[in-house]
Coordinates of C-alpha atoms and ligand atoms in Angstrom, one line a residue:
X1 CA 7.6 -39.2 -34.3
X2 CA 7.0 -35.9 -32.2
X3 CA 4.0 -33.9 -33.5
X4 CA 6.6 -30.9 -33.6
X5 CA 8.6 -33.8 -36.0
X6 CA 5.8 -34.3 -38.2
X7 CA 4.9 -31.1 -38.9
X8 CA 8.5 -30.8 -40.0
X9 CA 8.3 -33.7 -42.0
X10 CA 5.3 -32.5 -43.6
X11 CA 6.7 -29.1 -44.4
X12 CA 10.4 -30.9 -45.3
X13 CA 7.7 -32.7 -47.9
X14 CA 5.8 -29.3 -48.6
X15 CA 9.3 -27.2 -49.8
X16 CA 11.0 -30.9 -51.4
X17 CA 11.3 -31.6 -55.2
X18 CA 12.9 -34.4 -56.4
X19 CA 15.6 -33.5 -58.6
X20 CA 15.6 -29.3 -58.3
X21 CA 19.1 -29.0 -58.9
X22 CA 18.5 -30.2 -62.7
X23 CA 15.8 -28.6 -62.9
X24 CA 17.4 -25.4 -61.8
X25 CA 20.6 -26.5 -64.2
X26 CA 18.2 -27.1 -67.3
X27 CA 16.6 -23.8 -67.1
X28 CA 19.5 -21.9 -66.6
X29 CA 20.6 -23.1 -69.7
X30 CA 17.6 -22.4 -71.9
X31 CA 17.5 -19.3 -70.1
X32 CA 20.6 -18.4 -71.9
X33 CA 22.9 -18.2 -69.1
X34 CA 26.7 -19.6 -69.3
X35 CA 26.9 -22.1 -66.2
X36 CA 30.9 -21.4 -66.4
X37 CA 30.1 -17.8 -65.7
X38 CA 26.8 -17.8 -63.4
X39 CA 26.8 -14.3 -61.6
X40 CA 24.6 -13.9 -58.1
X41 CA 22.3 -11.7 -60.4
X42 CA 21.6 -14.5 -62.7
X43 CA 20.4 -16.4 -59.9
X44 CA 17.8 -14.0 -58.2
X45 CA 14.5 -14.6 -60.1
X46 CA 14.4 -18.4 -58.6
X47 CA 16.9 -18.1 -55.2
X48 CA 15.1 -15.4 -53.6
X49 CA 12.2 -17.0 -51.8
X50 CA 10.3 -14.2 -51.0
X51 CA 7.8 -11.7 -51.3
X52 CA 9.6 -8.6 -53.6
X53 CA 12.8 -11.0 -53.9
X54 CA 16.0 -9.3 -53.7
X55 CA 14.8 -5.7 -53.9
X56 CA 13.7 -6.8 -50.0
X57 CA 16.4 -8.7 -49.3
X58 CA 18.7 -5.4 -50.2
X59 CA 15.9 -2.9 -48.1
X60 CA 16.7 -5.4 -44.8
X61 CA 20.5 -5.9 -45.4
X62 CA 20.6 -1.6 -45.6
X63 CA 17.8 -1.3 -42.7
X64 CA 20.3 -3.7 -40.5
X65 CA 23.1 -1.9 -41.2
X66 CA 25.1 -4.9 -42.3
X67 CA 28.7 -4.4 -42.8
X68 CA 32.2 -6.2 -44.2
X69 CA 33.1 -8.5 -41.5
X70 CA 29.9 -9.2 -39.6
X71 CA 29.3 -12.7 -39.2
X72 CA 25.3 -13.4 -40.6
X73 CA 23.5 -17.0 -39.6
X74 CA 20.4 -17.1 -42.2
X75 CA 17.7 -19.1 -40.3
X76 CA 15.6 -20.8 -43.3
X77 CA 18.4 -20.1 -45.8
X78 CA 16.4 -21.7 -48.9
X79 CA 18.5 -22.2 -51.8
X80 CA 20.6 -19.3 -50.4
X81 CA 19.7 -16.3 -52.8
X82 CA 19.6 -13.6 -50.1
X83 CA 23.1 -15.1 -47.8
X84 CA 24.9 -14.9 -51.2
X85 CA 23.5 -11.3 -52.3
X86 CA 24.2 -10.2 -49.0
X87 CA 27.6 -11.6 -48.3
X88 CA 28.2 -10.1 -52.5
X89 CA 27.1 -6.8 -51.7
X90 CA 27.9 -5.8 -47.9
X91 CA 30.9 -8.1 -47.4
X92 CA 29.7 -10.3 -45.1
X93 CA 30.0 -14.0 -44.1
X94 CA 27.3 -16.0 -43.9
X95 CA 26.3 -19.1 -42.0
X96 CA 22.6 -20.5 -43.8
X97 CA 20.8 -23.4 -41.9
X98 CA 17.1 -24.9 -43.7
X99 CA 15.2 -27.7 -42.4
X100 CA 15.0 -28.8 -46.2
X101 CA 17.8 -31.4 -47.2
X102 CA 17.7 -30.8 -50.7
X103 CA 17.6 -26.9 -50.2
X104 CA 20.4 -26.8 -48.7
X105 CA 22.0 -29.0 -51.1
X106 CA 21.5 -27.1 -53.5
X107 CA 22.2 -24.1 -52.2
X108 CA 25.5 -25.5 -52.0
X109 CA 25.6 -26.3 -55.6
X110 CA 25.3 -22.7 -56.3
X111 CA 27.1 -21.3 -53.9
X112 CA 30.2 -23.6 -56.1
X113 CA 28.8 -22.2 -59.2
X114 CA 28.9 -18.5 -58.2
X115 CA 32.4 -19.1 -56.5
X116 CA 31.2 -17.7 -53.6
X117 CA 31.9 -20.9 -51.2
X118 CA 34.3 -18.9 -48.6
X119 CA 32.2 -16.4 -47.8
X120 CA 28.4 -18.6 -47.7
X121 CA 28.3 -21.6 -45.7
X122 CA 24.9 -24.2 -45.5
X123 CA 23.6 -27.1 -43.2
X124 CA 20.4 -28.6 -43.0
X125 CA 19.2 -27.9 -39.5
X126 CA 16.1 -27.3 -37.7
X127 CA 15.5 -23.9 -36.7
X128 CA 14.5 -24.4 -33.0
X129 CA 17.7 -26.4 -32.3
X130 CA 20.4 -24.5 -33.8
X131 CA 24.0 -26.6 -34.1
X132 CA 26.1 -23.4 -32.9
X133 CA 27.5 -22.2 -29.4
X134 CA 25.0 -19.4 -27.3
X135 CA 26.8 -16.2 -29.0
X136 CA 28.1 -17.0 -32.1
X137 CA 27.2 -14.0 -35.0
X138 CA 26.5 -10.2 -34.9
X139 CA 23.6 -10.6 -37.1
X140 CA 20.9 -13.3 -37.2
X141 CA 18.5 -13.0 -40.1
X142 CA 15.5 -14.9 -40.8
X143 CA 13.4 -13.9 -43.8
X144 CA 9.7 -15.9 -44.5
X145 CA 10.8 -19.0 -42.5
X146 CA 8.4 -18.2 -39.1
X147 CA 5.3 -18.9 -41.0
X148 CA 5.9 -22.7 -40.5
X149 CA 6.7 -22.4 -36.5
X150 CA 4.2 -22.7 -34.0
X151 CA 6.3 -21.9 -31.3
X152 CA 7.5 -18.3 -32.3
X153 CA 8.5 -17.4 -28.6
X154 CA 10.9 -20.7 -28.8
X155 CA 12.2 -19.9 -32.4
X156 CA 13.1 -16.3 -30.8
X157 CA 14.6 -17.1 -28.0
X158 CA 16.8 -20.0 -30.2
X159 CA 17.7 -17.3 -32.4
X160 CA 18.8 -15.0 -29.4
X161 CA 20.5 -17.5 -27.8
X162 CA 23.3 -17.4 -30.8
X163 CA 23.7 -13.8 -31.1
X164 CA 26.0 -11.7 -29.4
X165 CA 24.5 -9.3 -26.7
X166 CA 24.2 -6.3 -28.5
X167 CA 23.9 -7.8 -32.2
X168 CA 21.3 -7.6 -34.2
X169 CA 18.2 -9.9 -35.4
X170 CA 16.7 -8.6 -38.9
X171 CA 13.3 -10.3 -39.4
X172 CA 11.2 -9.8 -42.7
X173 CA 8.1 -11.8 -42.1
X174 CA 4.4 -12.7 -43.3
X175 CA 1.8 -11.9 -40.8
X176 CA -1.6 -12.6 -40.2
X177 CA -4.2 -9.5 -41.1
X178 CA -7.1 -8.8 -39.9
X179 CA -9.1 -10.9 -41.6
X180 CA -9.4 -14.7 -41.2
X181 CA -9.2 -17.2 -42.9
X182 CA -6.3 -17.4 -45.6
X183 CA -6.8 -19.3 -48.8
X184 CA -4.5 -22.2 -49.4
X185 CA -2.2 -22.7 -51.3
X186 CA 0.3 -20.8 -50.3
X187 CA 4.3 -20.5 -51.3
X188 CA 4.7 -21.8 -47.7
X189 CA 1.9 -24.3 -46.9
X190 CA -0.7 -26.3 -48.8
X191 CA -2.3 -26.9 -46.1
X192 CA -3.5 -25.1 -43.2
X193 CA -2.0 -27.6 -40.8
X194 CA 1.5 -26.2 -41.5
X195 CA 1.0 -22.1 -41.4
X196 CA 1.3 -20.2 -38.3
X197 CA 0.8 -16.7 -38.6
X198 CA 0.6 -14.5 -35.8
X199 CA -0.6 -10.5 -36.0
X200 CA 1.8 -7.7 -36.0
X201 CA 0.8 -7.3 -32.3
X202 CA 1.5 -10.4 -31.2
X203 CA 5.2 -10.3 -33.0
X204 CA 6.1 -7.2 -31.2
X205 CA 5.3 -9.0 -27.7
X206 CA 6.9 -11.9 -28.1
X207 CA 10.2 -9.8 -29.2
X208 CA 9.9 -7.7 -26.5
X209 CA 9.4 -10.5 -24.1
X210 CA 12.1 -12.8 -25.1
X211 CA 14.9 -10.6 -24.8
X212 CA 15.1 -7.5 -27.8
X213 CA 14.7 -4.2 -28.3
X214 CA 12.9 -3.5 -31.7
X215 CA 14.8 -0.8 -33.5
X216 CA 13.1 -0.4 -36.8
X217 CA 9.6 -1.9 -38.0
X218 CA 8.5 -1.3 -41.8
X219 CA 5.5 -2.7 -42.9
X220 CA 5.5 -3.1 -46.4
X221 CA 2.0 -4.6 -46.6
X222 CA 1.2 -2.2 -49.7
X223 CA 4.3 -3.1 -51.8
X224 CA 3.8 -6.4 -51.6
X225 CA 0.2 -6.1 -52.8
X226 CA 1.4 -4.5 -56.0
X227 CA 4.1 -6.8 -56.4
X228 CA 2.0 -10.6 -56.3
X229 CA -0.6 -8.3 -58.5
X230 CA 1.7 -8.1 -61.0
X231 CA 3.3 -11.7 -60.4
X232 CA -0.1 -13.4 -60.6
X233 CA -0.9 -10.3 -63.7
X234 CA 2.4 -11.5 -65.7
X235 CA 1.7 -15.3 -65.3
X236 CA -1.9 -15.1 -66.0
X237 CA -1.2 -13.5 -69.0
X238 CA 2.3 -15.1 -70.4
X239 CA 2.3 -18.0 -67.9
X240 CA 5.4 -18.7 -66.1
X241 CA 8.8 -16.3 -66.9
X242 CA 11.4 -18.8 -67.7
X243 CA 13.1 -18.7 -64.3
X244 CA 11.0 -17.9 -61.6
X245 CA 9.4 -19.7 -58.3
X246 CA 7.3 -22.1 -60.4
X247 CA 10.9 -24.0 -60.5
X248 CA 10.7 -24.5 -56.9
X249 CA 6.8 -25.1 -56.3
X250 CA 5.8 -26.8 -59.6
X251 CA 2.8 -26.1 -61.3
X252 CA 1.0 -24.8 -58.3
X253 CA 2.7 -21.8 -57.9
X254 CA 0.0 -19.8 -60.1
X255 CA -2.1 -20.5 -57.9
X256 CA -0.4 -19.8 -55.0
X257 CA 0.9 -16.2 -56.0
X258 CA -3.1 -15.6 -57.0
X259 CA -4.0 -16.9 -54.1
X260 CA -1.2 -14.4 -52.0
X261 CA -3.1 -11.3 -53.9
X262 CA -6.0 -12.3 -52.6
X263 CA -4.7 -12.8 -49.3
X264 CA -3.4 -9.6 -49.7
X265 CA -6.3 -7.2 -51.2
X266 CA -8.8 -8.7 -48.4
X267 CA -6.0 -8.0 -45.7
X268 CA -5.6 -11.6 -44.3
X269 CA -1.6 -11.5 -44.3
X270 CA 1.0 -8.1 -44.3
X271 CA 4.6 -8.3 -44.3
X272 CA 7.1 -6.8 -42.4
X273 CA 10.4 -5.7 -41.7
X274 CA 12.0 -5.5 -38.2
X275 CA 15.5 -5.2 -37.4
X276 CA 15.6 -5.6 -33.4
X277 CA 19.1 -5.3 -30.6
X278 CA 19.9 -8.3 -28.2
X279 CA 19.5 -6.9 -24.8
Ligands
SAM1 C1 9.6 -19.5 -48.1 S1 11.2 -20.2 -47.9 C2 12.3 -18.8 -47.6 C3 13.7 -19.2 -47.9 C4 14.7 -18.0 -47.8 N1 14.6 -17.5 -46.4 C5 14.4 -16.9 -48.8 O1 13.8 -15.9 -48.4 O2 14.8 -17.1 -49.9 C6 11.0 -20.9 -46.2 C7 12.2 -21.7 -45.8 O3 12.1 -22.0 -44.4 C8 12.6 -23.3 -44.1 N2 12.1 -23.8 -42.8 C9 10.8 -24.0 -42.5 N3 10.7 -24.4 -41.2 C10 12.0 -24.5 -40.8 C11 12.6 -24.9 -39.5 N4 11.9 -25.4 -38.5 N5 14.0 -24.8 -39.4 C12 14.7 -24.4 -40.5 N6 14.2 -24.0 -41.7 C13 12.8 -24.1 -41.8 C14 12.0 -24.1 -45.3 O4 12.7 -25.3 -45.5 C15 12.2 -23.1 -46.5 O5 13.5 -23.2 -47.1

């Protein structure tokens, strides 16, 4: 195996959990929700695999001016919360590719459940060898997947190479802060050996150098602060909500989203949002 392929391997192993679609199913159900009837709303608490869940996912899909008709690829599509909510609420049609089998199965699975199969589309794939022709989609869109790729100039310039000239890449990323190092756990790595974080700095760069112009950058370090404090706040206090992330990580997600305020307050990551043209 390549060392690129076992660092995929061991983040393929970090994101897997052997039988998530049940486990999805099952709390769904004691959640009160009628599978025959599951809405894309329903969904959000557990399919949005991000920091500030949809509420960001909606801020980037307005920020890149997304519109009925473009044609999306989601680059570390996840169980597909954010393809579906954007497809749902701008029209779109969305292609989602993960490096995680059984994310993308079940992404599928709910894609089914939320009839929303025409317009959202998955495939396991690996992000720096996309299956699709140079110029395929108006809009590529990648949302906390670049933490686990070293090579960020080669992810960039795989992403570019299947958008249009002209179209647009919307990026909503965790970066590394000033301060060094980040405690582990983390929703993305347990282990250092599979985070790559590079500084706001060094993401402008390698944008610039491979081909965009960048068009809008938000950081929305300080909303994500107040977000995990109240995440970490919440399950401190009434331990996990009955659908939420802890589906996906298991029981050391309260530790992770503690450990991501920490991260946080002592400014060792920020996120951001960049929506950036194909030149
Ligand atoms: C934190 S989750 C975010 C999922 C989704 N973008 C969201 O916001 O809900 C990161 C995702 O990136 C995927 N990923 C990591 N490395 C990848 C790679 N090299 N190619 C494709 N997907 C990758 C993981 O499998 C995981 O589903």
């Amino acid at each position: 195996m390549t060392s690129s392929g076992s660092v995929n391997a061991r983040i393929e192993a970090h994101y897997s959990r052997a039988g998530l679609g049940e486990l999805i199913l099952a709390a769904l159900r004691q959640a009160g929700k009628d599978l025959a009837r599951l809405t894309v709303e329903d969904l959000a608490p557990l399919d949005e695999f991000h920091v500030r869940g949809r509420e960001a996912t909606l801020e980037l899909g307005r920020l890149a001016g997304l519109t009925a008709g473009s044609r999306v690829l989601d680059v570390g599509s996840g169980l597909g919360g954010p393809s579906r909510c954007i497809a749902r609420t701008f029209g779109c049609h969305v292609a989602g590719i993960d490096l995680t089998e059984e994310y993308c199965g079940v992404a599928t699975m709910l894609a089914k459940l939320t009839a929303m199969t025409d317009a959202v589309q998955y495939r396991q794939a690996d992000a720096m060898d996309l299956p699709f022709p140079a110029e395929s989609f108006d809009v590529v869109w990648t949302q906390h997947t670049s933490m686990n790729i070293a090579d960020k100039a080669g992810f960039f310039r795989e992403l570019g190479r299947t958008l249009k000239r002209g179209g647009t890449l919307a990026v909503y990323d965790i970066l590394a802060g000033p301060v060094t190092p980040i405690h582990f756990p983390v929703p993305w790595a347990r282990v250092p050996g599979s985070s790559f974080l590079c500084t706001a700095g060094e993401l402008r760069s390698i944008l610039e150098g491979n081909g965009y112009r960048i068009e809008a950058w938000q950081d929305s370090t300080d909303q994500a602060r107040l977000w995990f404090t109240a995440v970490a706040r919440r399950i401190q206090e009434r331990g996990p909500a009955p659908l939420g992330l802890h589906l996906l990580m298991g029981d050391d997600f309260a530790t992770m989203a503690n450990n991501q305020r920490r991260n946080l307050e002592e400014g060792r990551i920020a996120t951001v949002q960049v929506v950036a043209r194909k030149i």
